Tab-separated table of C-alpha atoms in Angstrom:
chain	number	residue	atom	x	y	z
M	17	UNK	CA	1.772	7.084	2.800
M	18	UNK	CA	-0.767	5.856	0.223
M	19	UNK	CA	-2.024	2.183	-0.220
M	20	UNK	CA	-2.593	2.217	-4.209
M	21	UNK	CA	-4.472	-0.672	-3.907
M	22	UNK	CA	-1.430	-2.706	-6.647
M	23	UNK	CA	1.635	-0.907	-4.227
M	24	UNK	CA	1.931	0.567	-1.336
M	25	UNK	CA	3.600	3.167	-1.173
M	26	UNK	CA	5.783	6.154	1.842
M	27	UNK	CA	7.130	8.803	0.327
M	28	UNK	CA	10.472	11.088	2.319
M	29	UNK	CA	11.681	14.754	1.601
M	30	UNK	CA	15.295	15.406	3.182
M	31	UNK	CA	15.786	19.026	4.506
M	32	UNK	CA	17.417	19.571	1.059
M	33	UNK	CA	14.345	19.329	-0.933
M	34	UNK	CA	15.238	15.829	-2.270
M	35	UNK	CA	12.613	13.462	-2.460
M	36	UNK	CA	12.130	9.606	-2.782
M	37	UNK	CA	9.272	6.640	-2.590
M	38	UNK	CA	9.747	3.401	-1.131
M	39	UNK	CA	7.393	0.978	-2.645
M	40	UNK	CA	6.049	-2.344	-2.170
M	41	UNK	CA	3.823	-4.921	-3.946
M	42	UNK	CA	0.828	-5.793	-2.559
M	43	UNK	CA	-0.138	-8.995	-4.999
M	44	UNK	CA	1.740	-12.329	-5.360
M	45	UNK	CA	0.941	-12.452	-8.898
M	46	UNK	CA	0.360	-10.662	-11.910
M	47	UNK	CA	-3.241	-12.739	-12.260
M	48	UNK	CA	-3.938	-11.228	-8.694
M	49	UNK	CA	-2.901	-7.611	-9.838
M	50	UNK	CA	-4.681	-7.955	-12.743
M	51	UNK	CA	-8.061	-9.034	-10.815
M	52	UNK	CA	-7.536	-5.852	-8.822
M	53	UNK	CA	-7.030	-3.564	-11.794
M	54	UNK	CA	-10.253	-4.939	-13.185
M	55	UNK	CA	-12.342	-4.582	-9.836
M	56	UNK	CA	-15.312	-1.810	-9.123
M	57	UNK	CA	-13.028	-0.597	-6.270
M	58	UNK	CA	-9.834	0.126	-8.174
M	59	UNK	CA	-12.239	1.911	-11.106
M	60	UNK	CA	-13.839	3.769	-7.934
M	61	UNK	CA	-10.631	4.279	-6.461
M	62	UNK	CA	-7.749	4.646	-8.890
M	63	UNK	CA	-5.403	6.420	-6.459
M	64	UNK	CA	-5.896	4.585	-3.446
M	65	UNK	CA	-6.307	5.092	0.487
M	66	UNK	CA	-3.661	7.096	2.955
M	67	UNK	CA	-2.466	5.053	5.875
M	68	UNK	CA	-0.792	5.148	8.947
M	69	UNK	CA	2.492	3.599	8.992
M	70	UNK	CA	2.894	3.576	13.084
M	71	UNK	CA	-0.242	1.481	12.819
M	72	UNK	CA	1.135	-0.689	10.016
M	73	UNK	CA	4.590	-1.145	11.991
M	74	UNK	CA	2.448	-1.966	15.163
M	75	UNK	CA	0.278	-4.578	13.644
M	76	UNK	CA	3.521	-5.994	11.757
M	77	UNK	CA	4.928	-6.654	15.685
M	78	UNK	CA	1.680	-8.147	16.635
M	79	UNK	CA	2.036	-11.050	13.921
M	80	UNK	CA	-0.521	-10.061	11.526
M	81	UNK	CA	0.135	-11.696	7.567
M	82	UNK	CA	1.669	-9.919	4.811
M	83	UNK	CA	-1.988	-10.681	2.903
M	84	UNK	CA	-3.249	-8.527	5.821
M	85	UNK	CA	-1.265	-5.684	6.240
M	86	UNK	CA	-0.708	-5.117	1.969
M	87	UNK	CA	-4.956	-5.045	2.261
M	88	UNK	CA	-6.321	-1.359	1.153
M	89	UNK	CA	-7.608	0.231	4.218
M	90	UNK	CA	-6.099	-2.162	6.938
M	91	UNK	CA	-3.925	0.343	8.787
């Protein structure tokens, strides 16, 4: 699981070898994205930052915003 900064992403292998991504937006708008793509952190950091989906489910059930959760290095 990998929080590209624009998506974030989990990626699943089935026993057969088969493989697919789920993938989410993390910006509301393309003038957001765009602001990213342009930042010091996305030219420092063009892949992005591994996270823990239990902790992403958990803070989900706790309430915490979309804006939150989709935020590079909150879970």
């Amino acid at each position: 699981p990998i929080n590209h900064g624009p998506t974030t992403s989990l990626y699943y292998e089935d026993p057969d070898g088969n493989r697919v991504e789920f993938q989410v937006e993390n910006f509301d708008s393309t003038e957001e994205l765009n602001a990213f793509v342009r930042s010091s952190a996305f030219a420092e950091n063009p892949i992005g930052v591994e996270f823990d989906p239990d902790r992403l489910l958990e803070r989900y059930c706790n309430g915490d915003s979309l804006q939150e959760l989709r935020a590079q290095g909150s879970a």
